[in-house]
Structures are given as structure tokens and as C-alpha cells.
Tab-separated table of C-alpha atoms in Angstrom:
chain	number	residue	atom	x	y	z
A	17	MET	CA	-20.199	2.041	-14.540
A	18	GLU	CA	-19.439	-1.098	-16.039
A	19	SER	CA	-21.848	-3.787	-15.909
A	20	ALA	CA	-20.346	-6.103	-13.393
A	21	LEU	CA	-20.203	-8.988	-16.107
A	22	ILE	CA	-18.616	-6.289	-18.384
A	23	GLN	CA	-16.094	-6.153	-16.088
A	24	ALA	CA	-15.584	-9.671	-15.601
A	25	ALA	CA	-15.376	-10.532	-19.756
A	26	GLN	CA	-12.628	-6.937	-19.759
A	27	ARG	CA	-10.210	-9.623	-16.716
A	28	TRP	CA	-11.355	-12.931	-18.747
A	29	VAL	CA	-9.676	-11.169	-21.994
A	30	VAL	CA	-6.571	-9.832	-20.409
A	31	ASP	CA	-5.835	-12.857	-18.838
A	32	LYS	CA	-6.850	-15.677	-21.364
A	33	TYR	CA	-5.808	-13.392	-24.157
A	34	PRO	CA	-2.684	-10.442	-23.051
A	35	TYR	CA	-0.944	-10.056	-26.788
A	36	ASN	CA	-3.921	-10.081	-27.953
A	37	SER	CA	-6.691	-7.977	-25.445
A	38	HIS	CA	-5.577	-4.325	-27.003
A	39	HIS	CA	-7.676	-5.233	-29.306
A	40	LEU	CA	-10.721	-6.026	-27.789
A	41	LEU	CA	-9.943	-3.556	-25.170
A	42	LYS	CA	-10.617	-1.252	-28.247
A	43	SER	CA	-13.434	-2.875	-30.078
A	44	LEU	CA	-15.905	-2.229	-26.764
A	45	GLU	CA	-14.096	2.073	-26.534
A	46	TRP	CA	-14.909	1.855	-30.210
A	47	LEU	CA	-18.938	0.470	-29.787
A	48	ASP	CA	-19.708	2.956	-26.861
A	49	ARG	CA	-18.253	6.052	-29.794
A	50	ILE	CA	-20.091	4.611	-32.911
A	51	ALA	CA	-23.585	3.595	-30.230
A	52	PRO	CA	-23.202	4.916	-26.520
A	53	ASP	CA	-26.592	3.142	-25.717
A	54	THR	CA	-26.026	0.202	-26.934
A	55	THR	CA	-27.303	-2.851	-25.431
A	56	GLU	CA	-25.407	-5.320	-22.719
A	57	ALA	CA	-25.227	-7.898	-25.364
A	58	VAL	CA	-23.629	-5.924	-28.363
A	59	ARG	CA	-20.680	-4.922	-26.228
A	60	LEU	CA	-20.027	-7.731	-24.946
A	61	ALA	CA	-19.659	-9.415	-28.266
A	62	ALA	CA	-17.605	-6.878	-29.113
A	63	LEU	CA	-15.208	-7.346	-26.116
A	64	THR	CA	-15.411	-11.502	-26.456
A	65	HIS	CA	-15.713	-12.082	-30.503
A	66	ASP	CA	-12.104	-13.370	-31.490
A	67	MET	CA	-11.463	-15.237	-27.756
A	68	GLU	CA	-11.107	-18.645	-30.178
A	69	ARG	CA	-8.135	-17.559	-30.952
A	70	ALA	CA	-7.185	-17.641	-27.049
A	71	PHE	CA	-8.265	-21.379	-26.423
A	72	PRO	CA	-5.608	-23.491	-28.698
A	73	GLY	CA	-7.199	-27.440	-30.058
A	74	PRO	CA	-6.888	-29.596	-32.594
A	75	ASP	CA	-10.735	-27.684	-33.639
A	76	GLN	CA	-8.849	-24.516	-33.438
A	77	PRO	CA	-8.801	-23.142	-37.402
A	78	ILE	CA	-5.786	-21.888	-39.497
A	79	ALA	CA	-5.948	-19.133	-42.293
A	80	GLY	CA	-5.131	-20.360	-45.422
A	81	THR	CA	-5.325	-16.623	-46.842
A	82	LEU	CA	-5.871	-13.917	-46.403
A	83	GLY	CA	-9.438	-13.682	-46.234
A	84	ASP	CA	-10.608	-16.806	-46.028
A	85	PRO	CA	-15.027	-17.386	-45.961
A	86	SER	CA	-14.255	-21.095	-44.102
A	87	TYR	CA	-11.627	-19.490	-41.663
A	88	ASP	CA	-14.064	-16.560	-40.933
A	89	THR	CA	-17.334	-18.875	-40.725
A	90	ALA	CA	-14.837	-21.774	-38.508
A	91	HIS	CA	-13.292	-18.783	-36.538
A	92	SER	CA	-16.672	-16.661	-35.397
A	93	GLU	CA	-18.756	-19.987	-35.050
A	94	ARG	CA	-16.150	-21.691	-32.780
A	95	SER	CA	-15.559	-18.153	-30.423
A	96	ALA	CA	-19.546	-18.018	-30.395
A	97	ARG	CA	-19.366	-21.269	-28.894
A	98	ILE	CA	-15.944	-20.371	-26.021
A	99	VAL	CA	-17.597	-16.959	-25.634
A	100	GLY	CA	-21.329	-18.827	-24.719
A	101	ALA	CA	-19.846	-21.328	-22.828
A	102	TRP	CA	-18.261	-19.034	-20.365
A	103	LEU	CA	-21.563	-16.252	-19.654
A	104	ARG	CA	-23.034	-20.003	-18.873
A	105	GLU	CA	-19.866	-19.892	-16.058
A	106	GLN	CA	-20.684	-16.622	-15.734
A	107	GLY	CA	-24.051	-17.594	-14.780
A	108	ALA	CA	-25.842	-15.570	-17.562
A	109	ALA	CA	-28.977	-15.636	-18.703
A	110	ALA	CA	-30.533	-17.943	-21.134
A	111	ALA	CA	-31.806	-15.314	-23.152
A	112	LEU	CA	-28.523	-12.841	-22.655
A	113	ILE	CA	-26.570	-16.171	-24.206
A	114	ASP	CA	-28.167	-16.686	-27.270
A	115	ASP	CA	-27.908	-12.991	-28.713
A	116	VAL	CA	-24.506	-12.581	-27.666
A	117	GLU	CA	-23.424	-16.029	-29.816
A	118	ALA	CA	-25.925	-14.366	-31.998
A	119	LEU	CA	-23.580	-11.701	-32.962
A	120	VAL	CA	-20.423	-13.432	-31.761
A	121	ARG	CA	-20.917	-16.058	-35.063
A	122	VAL	CA	-21.484	-12.422	-37.655
A	123	HIS	CA	-18.929	-10.812	-36.367
A	124	GLU	CA	-17.339	-10.703	-40.051
A	125	CYS	CA	-19.751	-9.653	-41.540
A	126	GLY	CA	-22.651	-8.089	-39.199
A	127	GLY	CA	-26.277	-8.811	-41.345
A	128	TRP	CA	-28.446	-6.301	-39.190
A	129	PRO	CA	-28.417	-3.158	-37.198
A	130	GLU	CA	-26.441	-5.029	-33.548
A	131	ALA	CA	-24.525	-7.399	-36.411
A	132	ASN	CA	-23.536	-4.148	-38.249
A	133	MET	CA	-22.219	-2.469	-34.542
A	134	VAL	CA	-20.506	-4.929	-33.251
A	135	GLN	CA	-18.304	-5.501	-37.319
A	136	ALA	CA	-17.580	-2.009	-37.760
A	137	ALA	CA	-16.182	-1.989	-33.985
A	138	ASP	CA	-14.235	-4.927	-35.269
A	139	SER	CA	-13.441	-2.686	-37.750
A	140	LEU	CA	-12.046	0.354	-36.324
A	141	SER	CA	-10.415	-1.095	-33.860
A	142	PHE	CA	-7.924	-3.385	-36.438
A	143	LEU	CA	-7.396	-0.303	-37.559
A	144	GLU	CA	-6.665	1.405	-35.026
A	145	THR	CA	-4.079	-1.258	-33.303
A	146	ASN	CA	-3.132	-3.518	-35.630
A	147	ILE	CA	-1.871	-2.105	-38.960
A	148	ASP	CA	1.823	-2.474	-37.935
A	149	LEU	CA	1.530	-5.739	-36.865
A	150	PHE	CA	0.090	-6.444	-40.789
A	151	LEU	CA	3.139	-4.898	-42.415
A	152	SER	CA	5.707	-7.359	-40.769
A	153	PHE	CA	3.940	-9.295	-42.083
A	154	ILE	CA	5.124	-8.325	-45.170
A	155	GLN	CA	8.933	-8.502	-44.118
A	156	SER	CA	8.662	-11.584	-42.500
A	157	GLY	CA	7.525	-13.092	-46.006
A	158	ARG	CA	4.139	-13.953	-44.202
A	159	TYR	CA	1.812	-12.451	-46.736
A	160	SER	CA	2.361	-9.827	-49.420
A	161	THR	CA	2.005	-6.658	-50.531
A	162	ASP	CA	-0.993	-7.736	-51.993
A	163	GLU	CA	-2.815	-9.786	-49.543
A	164	VAL	CA	-1.980	-7.636	-46.993
A	165	SER	CA	-4.089	-3.985	-49.188
A	166	TRP	CA	-6.513	-6.504	-49.764
A	167	LYS	CA	-7.018	-6.892	-46.015
A	168	PHE	CA	-7.242	-2.441	-45.251
A	169	ASP	CA	-9.610	-2.634	-48.275
A	170	HIS	CA	-12.071	-4.971	-46.339
A	171	THR	CA	-11.686	-3.810	-42.882
A	172	TYR	CA	-12.706	-0.454	-43.935
A	173	GLU	CA	-15.438	-1.296	-46.940
A	174	ARG	CA	-17.554	-3.716	-44.987
A	175	ILE	CA	-18.366	-0.960	-42.865
A	176	GLN	CA	-22.316	-0.238	-42.925
A	177	ILE	CA	-22.442	2.168	-40.575
A	178	LEU	CA	-21.754	5.449	-42.487
A	179	HIS	CA	-21.301	7.744	-39.155
A	180	ALA	CA	-18.359	4.277	-38.646
A	181	ARG	CA	-16.322	4.710	-41.962
A	182	GLU	CA	-16.097	8.069	-41.808
A	183	LEU	CA	-14.307	7.483	-38.208
A	184	ALA	CA	-12.501	4.694	-40.050
A	185	ARG	CA	-11.641	6.708	-43.136
A	186	PRO	CA	-8.616	8.317	-41.890
A	187	MET	CA	-6.452	5.820	-40.913
A	188	PHE	CA	-7.700	3.295	-42.942
A	189	GLU	CA	-6.006	6.038	-45.769
A	190	HIS	CA	-2.928	6.112	-43.009
A	191	ALA	CA	-2.921	2.994	-43.359
A	192	LYS	CA	-3.068	1.965	-47.529
A	193	ALA	CA	-0.019	5.602	-47.106
A	194	GLN	CA	1.359	2.895	-45.248
A	195	LEU	CA	1.554	0.203	-47.388
A	196	ALA	CA	2.605	2.193	-50.225
A	197	GLY	CA	5.829	3.341	-48.654
A	198	MET	CA	6.947	-0.546	-47.980
A	199	THR	CA	7.006	-2.010	-52.661
A	200	THR	CA	8.491	-4.632	-52.596
A	201	MET	CA	9.830	-7.089	-55.022
A	202	ARG	CA	9.385	-11.342	-55.238
A	203	VAL	CA	13.408	-12.313	-54.678
A	204	ALA	CA	13.845	-15.782	-55.144
A	205	LEU	CA	17.064	-17.123	-54.206
A	206	THR	CA	18.888	-20.378	-52.596
A	207	VAL	CA	20.051	-20.274	-48.816
A	208	ASN	CA	22.300	-22.767	-47.246
A	209	GLY	CA	20.053	-25.114	-49.395
A	210	ARG	CA	16.836	-23.977	-49.036
A	211	GLU	CA	14.878	-22.455	-51.356
A	212	CYS	CA	13.107	-19.284	-50.404
A	213	ALA	CA	10.697	-16.486	-51.888
A	214	LEU	CA	10.622	-13.992	-49.778
A	215	ASP	CA	8.807	-10.274	-50.922
A	216	VAL	CA	11.790	-7.761	-50.278
A	217	ARG	CA	11.859	-3.662	-49.892
A	218	PRO	CA	14.242	-2.230	-53.048
A	219	HIS	CA	16.651	-0.460	-50.089
A	220	HIS	CA	16.685	-3.327	-47.548
A	221	THR	CA	20.502	-4.759	-47.854
A	222	LEU	CA	20.787	-8.635	-47.563
A	223	LEU	CA	22.112	-8.759	-44.324
A	224	GLU	CA	18.428	-7.520	-43.292
A	225	VAL	CA	16.938	-10.496	-45.045
A	226	LEU	CA	17.982	-13.218	-43.837
A	227	ARG	CA	18.605	-12.013	-39.883
A	228	ASP	CA	14.740	-10.218	-40.798
A	229	GLN	CA	13.233	-12.247	-42.392
A	230	LEU	CA	14.549	-15.593	-41.884
A	231	GLY	CA	15.746	-15.450	-38.578
A	232	LEU	CA	18.917	-16.031	-39.629
A	233	THR	CA	21.714	-14.036	-36.965
A	234	GLY	CA	24.533	-15.547	-37.008
A	235	THR	CA	25.354	-13.685	-40.028
A	236	LYS	CA	26.170	-10.395	-37.768
A	237	GLU	CA	25.201	-6.651	-38.132
A	238	CYS	CA	27.752	-4.153	-37.123
A	239	CYS	CA	29.445	-1.193	-39.385
A	240	ALA	CA	26.871	-1.211	-42.215
A	241	GLU	CA	29.549	-0.380	-44.356
A	242	GLY	CA	32.033	-3.710	-45.465
A	243	GLU	CA	34.629	-2.726	-42.794
A	244	CYS	CA	34.555	-4.628	-40.117
A	245	GLY	CA	33.412	-8.025	-41.833
A	246	ALA	CA	30.829	-9.845	-39.660
A	247	CYS	CA	28.584	-9.850	-42.353
A	248	THR	CA	30.363	-11.929	-44.684
A	249	LEU	CA	29.256	-14.482	-46.571
A	250	LEU	CA	29.189	-16.578	-49.400
A	251	VAL	CA	27.240	-15.366	-52.233
A	252	ASN	CA	27.707	-18.096	-55.351
A	253	GLY	CA	30.920	-19.540	-54.056
A	254	HIS	CA	32.336	-16.054	-53.243
A	255	SER	CA	32.929	-13.748	-50.668
A	256	VAL	CA	30.273	-11.178	-49.503
A	257	ASN	CA	30.046	-8.230	-47.545
A	258	SER	CA	26.298	-8.194	-47.414
A	259	CYS	CA	25.300	-5.074	-45.486
A	260	LEU	CA	27.116	-3.966	-48.886
A	261	MET	CA	24.483	-6.566	-51.125
A	262	LEU	CA	21.066	-4.956	-51.705
A	263	GLY	CA	18.275	-7.987	-51.059
A	264	VAL	CA	16.733	-7.751	-54.823
A	265	GLU	CA	20.262	-7.823	-55.766
A	266	ALA	CA	20.510	-11.689	-54.368
A	267	ALA	CA	17.801	-12.912	-56.850
A	268	GLY	CA	18.414	-16.024	-58.074
A	269	SER	CA	21.907	-16.534	-56.680
A	270	ASP	CA	22.842	-19.353	-54.159
A	271	ILE	CA	24.425	-17.870	-50.432
A	272	LEU	CA	26.292	-19.984	-47.801
A	273	THR	CA	25.339	-18.506	-44.308
A	274	VAL	CA	27.166	-19.911	-40.733
A	275	GLU	CA	24.150	-21.941	-40.086
A	276	GLY	CA	24.674	-23.526	-43.276
A	277	LEU	CA	28.312	-24.916	-42.656
A	278	ALA	CA	27.333	-27.781	-40.196
A	279	ALA	CA	26.194	-31.198	-42.077
A	280	HIS	CA	24.495	-34.403	-40.754
A	281	ASP	CA	24.393	-32.948	-36.699
A	282	ARG	CA	28.525	-32.313	-37.036
A	283	LEU	CA	30.701	-29.156	-36.931
A	284	ASP	CA	32.681	-28.363	-40.188
A	285	LYS	CA	36.609	-28.394	-39.773
A	286	LEU	CA	37.064	-24.903	-39.688
A	287	GLN	CA	34.474	-24.637	-36.837
A	288	GLU	CA	35.603	-27.281	-35.330
A	289	ALA	CA	39.310	-26.153	-35.223
A	290	PHE	CA	38.144	-22.357	-33.744
A	291	LEU	CA	36.313	-24.799	-30.349
A	292	ASP	CA	39.803	-26.362	-30.970
A	293	LYS	CA	42.405	-23.792	-30.967
A	294	GLY	CA	40.354	-21.778	-28.125
A	295	ALA	CA	40.028	-18.921	-31.420
A	296	VAL	CA	36.679	-18.162	-29.612
A	297	GLN	CA	36.341	-15.106	-27.450
A	298	CYS	CA	32.669	-12.587	-27.536
A	299	GLY	CA	32.164	-14.410	-30.914
A	300	PHE	CA	30.885	-11.349	-32.544
A	301	CYS	CA	32.928	-11.207	-35.346
A	302	ILE	CA	34.098	-15.288	-35.032
A	303	PRO	CA	30.803	-16.305	-38.314
A	304	GLY	CA	31.743	-13.529	-40.471
A	305	MET	CA	35.945	-15.085	-39.920
A	306	ILE	CA	34.431	-18.622	-40.204
A	307	MET	CA	32.878	-17.712	-43.379
A	308	SER	CA	35.726	-15.029	-44.372
A	309	ALA	CA	38.189	-18.513	-43.949
A	310	LYS	CA	35.630	-20.721	-45.349
A	311	TYR	CA	35.808	-19.075	-48.294
A	312	LEU	CA	40.219	-18.775	-48.220
A	313	LEU	CA	40.157	-23.307	-48.228
A	314	MET	CA	37.587	-23.186	-50.739
A	315	THR	CA	40.552	-20.804	-53.332
A	316	ASN	CA	43.271	-22.260	-51.554
A	317	ALA	CA	43.351	-25.482	-49.742
A	318	HIS	CA	46.565	-25.160	-48.445
A	319	PRO	CA	47.630	-21.211	-47.034
A	320	THR	CA	50.629	-20.262	-45.706
A	321	VAL	CA	50.470	-18.089	-42.837
A	322	ALA	CA	50.697	-15.184	-45.498
A	323	GLU	CA	48.260	-15.822	-47.085
A	324	ILE	CA	45.763	-17.209	-44.266
A	325	LYS	CA	46.049	-13.566	-42.405
A	326	GLU	CA	45.757	-11.824	-46.154
A	327	GLY	CA	42.280	-13.988	-46.399
A	328	LEU	CA	41.556	-12.745	-42.674
A	329	ALA	CA	42.622	-8.668	-43.078
A	330	GLY	CA	38.780	-7.261	-43.885
A	331	ASN	CA	37.713	-9.040	-41.001
A	332	LEU	CA	37.966	-7.634	-37.328
A	333	CYS	CA	38.526	-8.985	-33.574
A	334	ARG	CA	38.591	-6.167	-31.159
A	335	CYS	CA	37.888	-9.117	-28.514
A	336	ALA	CA	42.261	-10.482	-28.911
A	337	GLY	CA	45.179	-11.126	-31.046
A	338	TYR	CA	44.273	-12.909	-34.404
A	339	SER	CA	46.933	-15.280	-33.996
A	340	ARG	CA	44.368	-18.773	-32.411
A	341	ILE	CA	42.225	-17.615	-35.730
A	342	VAL	CA	44.951	-17.700	-38.160
A	343	GLU	CA	46.415	-21.616	-36.282
A	344	ALA	CA	42.272	-22.505	-36.487
A	345	VAL	CA	42.454	-22.112	-40.198
A	346	ALA	CA	45.771	-23.559	-40.280
A	347	ALA	CA	44.823	-26.886	-38.731
A	348	ALA	CA	41.290	-26.720	-40.726
A	349	ALA	CA	43.424	-26.788	-43.775
A	350	LYS	CA	45.498	-30.265	-42.405
A	351	ALA	CA	42.237	-31.268	-41.715
A	352	GLU	CA	40.570	-31.571	-45.019
A	353	ASP	CA	43.433	-33.146	-45.903
A	354	ARG	CA	42.557	-36.283	-43.801
């Protein structure tokens, strides 16, 4: 049966830190496996060691890089202060508060037997709960593969309790195996006028890179076979089905997506024409349709109706006929003359 203070701390963690409470709760579970007879101070420290992250404020430290020692120190010190203040609100004994604060201050590195227990529990919980999160950081471009690899190595190697390290080894090896399957290439490209440098997995399409790593969801994913045109965009001024182009193939390219058409708070002539002519129904196909039309007007400023239909032949609309879409492109061509 947990003490009243441990139960209160568990509720506090879940209430105040919901998006990562599983890591702290798991830290306590791991502590109970590696040191089932430890003190309440050690258990409270394991359960609350990251709580400063649940309380944003001007004094909250920001990590420049993974493993930034100044961040680790500031994070640990701030957590100790916040946990200590909470314990005082609960009426905890002064000696217990001092012990918990001291342990939280060194939870990243350990230093004496009880501190090593907290540190080991933190590492074990991280390896169980946070591997997928850090792999996603590679996909989003937040951290490089090398940085995340260092984080995994450091988390495992800092465990100083031998039987805890043995428990951690299978999770560590699994994490490294997953990482090995995520080899990436550094790709520099320009998207809608903004220079970007991303770690891109060799098998990811340009469509996936734009949507998943840059959040440019205007480019739609539908057939994934180059048949529907929903993912059309411009690469170096040419119309491309982005589902058929690998992200690494776009290295050094200038890419224009539908998000890049509007400028200075004004829609592009094509976008205005599609709205004016009521050419939009569900809207799913429209970004690709507009980008194909953009390429058409770049290469043929005064297309005939037949040429417009031919220029949009690779774009499917499943809602309606194409008459209003064709009218919109023709209207945009006339608007460009004005």
C-alpha cells in the first residue's frame, strides 16, 4: 500500500504533467524493481524528477542541444525547487524535503547509492517510454540521427547499478536497432522561398517530407501512384507528382507548393478565380488542380479551352464536372493580362 504522500504525488503528476506522466509513473515502477526496499525520499524523487517541465515560465530552461550540461543542471535545479515547494504544501517533514530536493538535483547523473537508484529508474523508464518519441524527432528534423543516437547511448551508459543496466540492455539494443533502420540523408532545399535543411529517409517521397516534416498539408496524398494529381507541385518550375519523387531527389531544388502561391496577404490570381467561379467543392483535389494550372499558365499564358483541358488531364476531380474549373483557369489567364 502506497503512503498518502506517494499517492498524492502520483495524482499531482497525472494532473499537472499529463503528456509525459507515463514516464514518471514508469520511473517509480522501475525503481520498485531495482530497489524494492528503498526510502520514501528516493521513491518521491523518482516519481517527480522532471516536474519542472509541467510548469512553463520565464525561468524555464531551454535545451540548445541534446546533452547540453547547462540545461541539465538548470532543469534539475528548477525541478528540485518546484518539487520542494509542492512537498511543503503537503506538510512534508523538512528532512524529507531536503532529501528529495537533493536527489532531484542529481537525477541526471547520480553520485551516491540513492541518487544512482533515481538516475537508473529515469533511464530505464526513458528506454521503455520515449524511444518512439525521439525517433519521431528525427523524422520532423528536430534532431539529427547522430544526436538521437548519442541520447540513447548516454541514457544506457550512465546507469551505474549493474543489475539495472542488465535490465536496460534489451531495450537499449532494440532502440539502436530501430535507429539503424532510420538512416537518413541531409537534404538542403528551398520550399516556398524558405531554405530548409532536413534529415530525410531515403525511401520517403517528397510528398511525405513536405507533409510530415514541414507540415505543408496542402499537398494531398491520394493514389500514391501518380494517377490522380492531388499531390502536384512545382519543382524548379516544372510540374511534378510529389508522390513519385523521392525526397532525397529534391536536394538543391526550388519547390513551390500551394501554400506558397499567396503573397503579401493576397491570394494568387488562380486561387481568386477558383473562388469566384465556384470551382471548389470538397476541395481535396483543388491544391493539385491549381498547381497544374499554375504550370500551364507559366508555359502558356493564353491557353485555349482545349489546352486547359489537356493541361488538367492528369488531375482527377471526383465531385463534379470540370466546367467551372476550366472557367476558373481561363478567368485567371485573363486576369493576368490586367
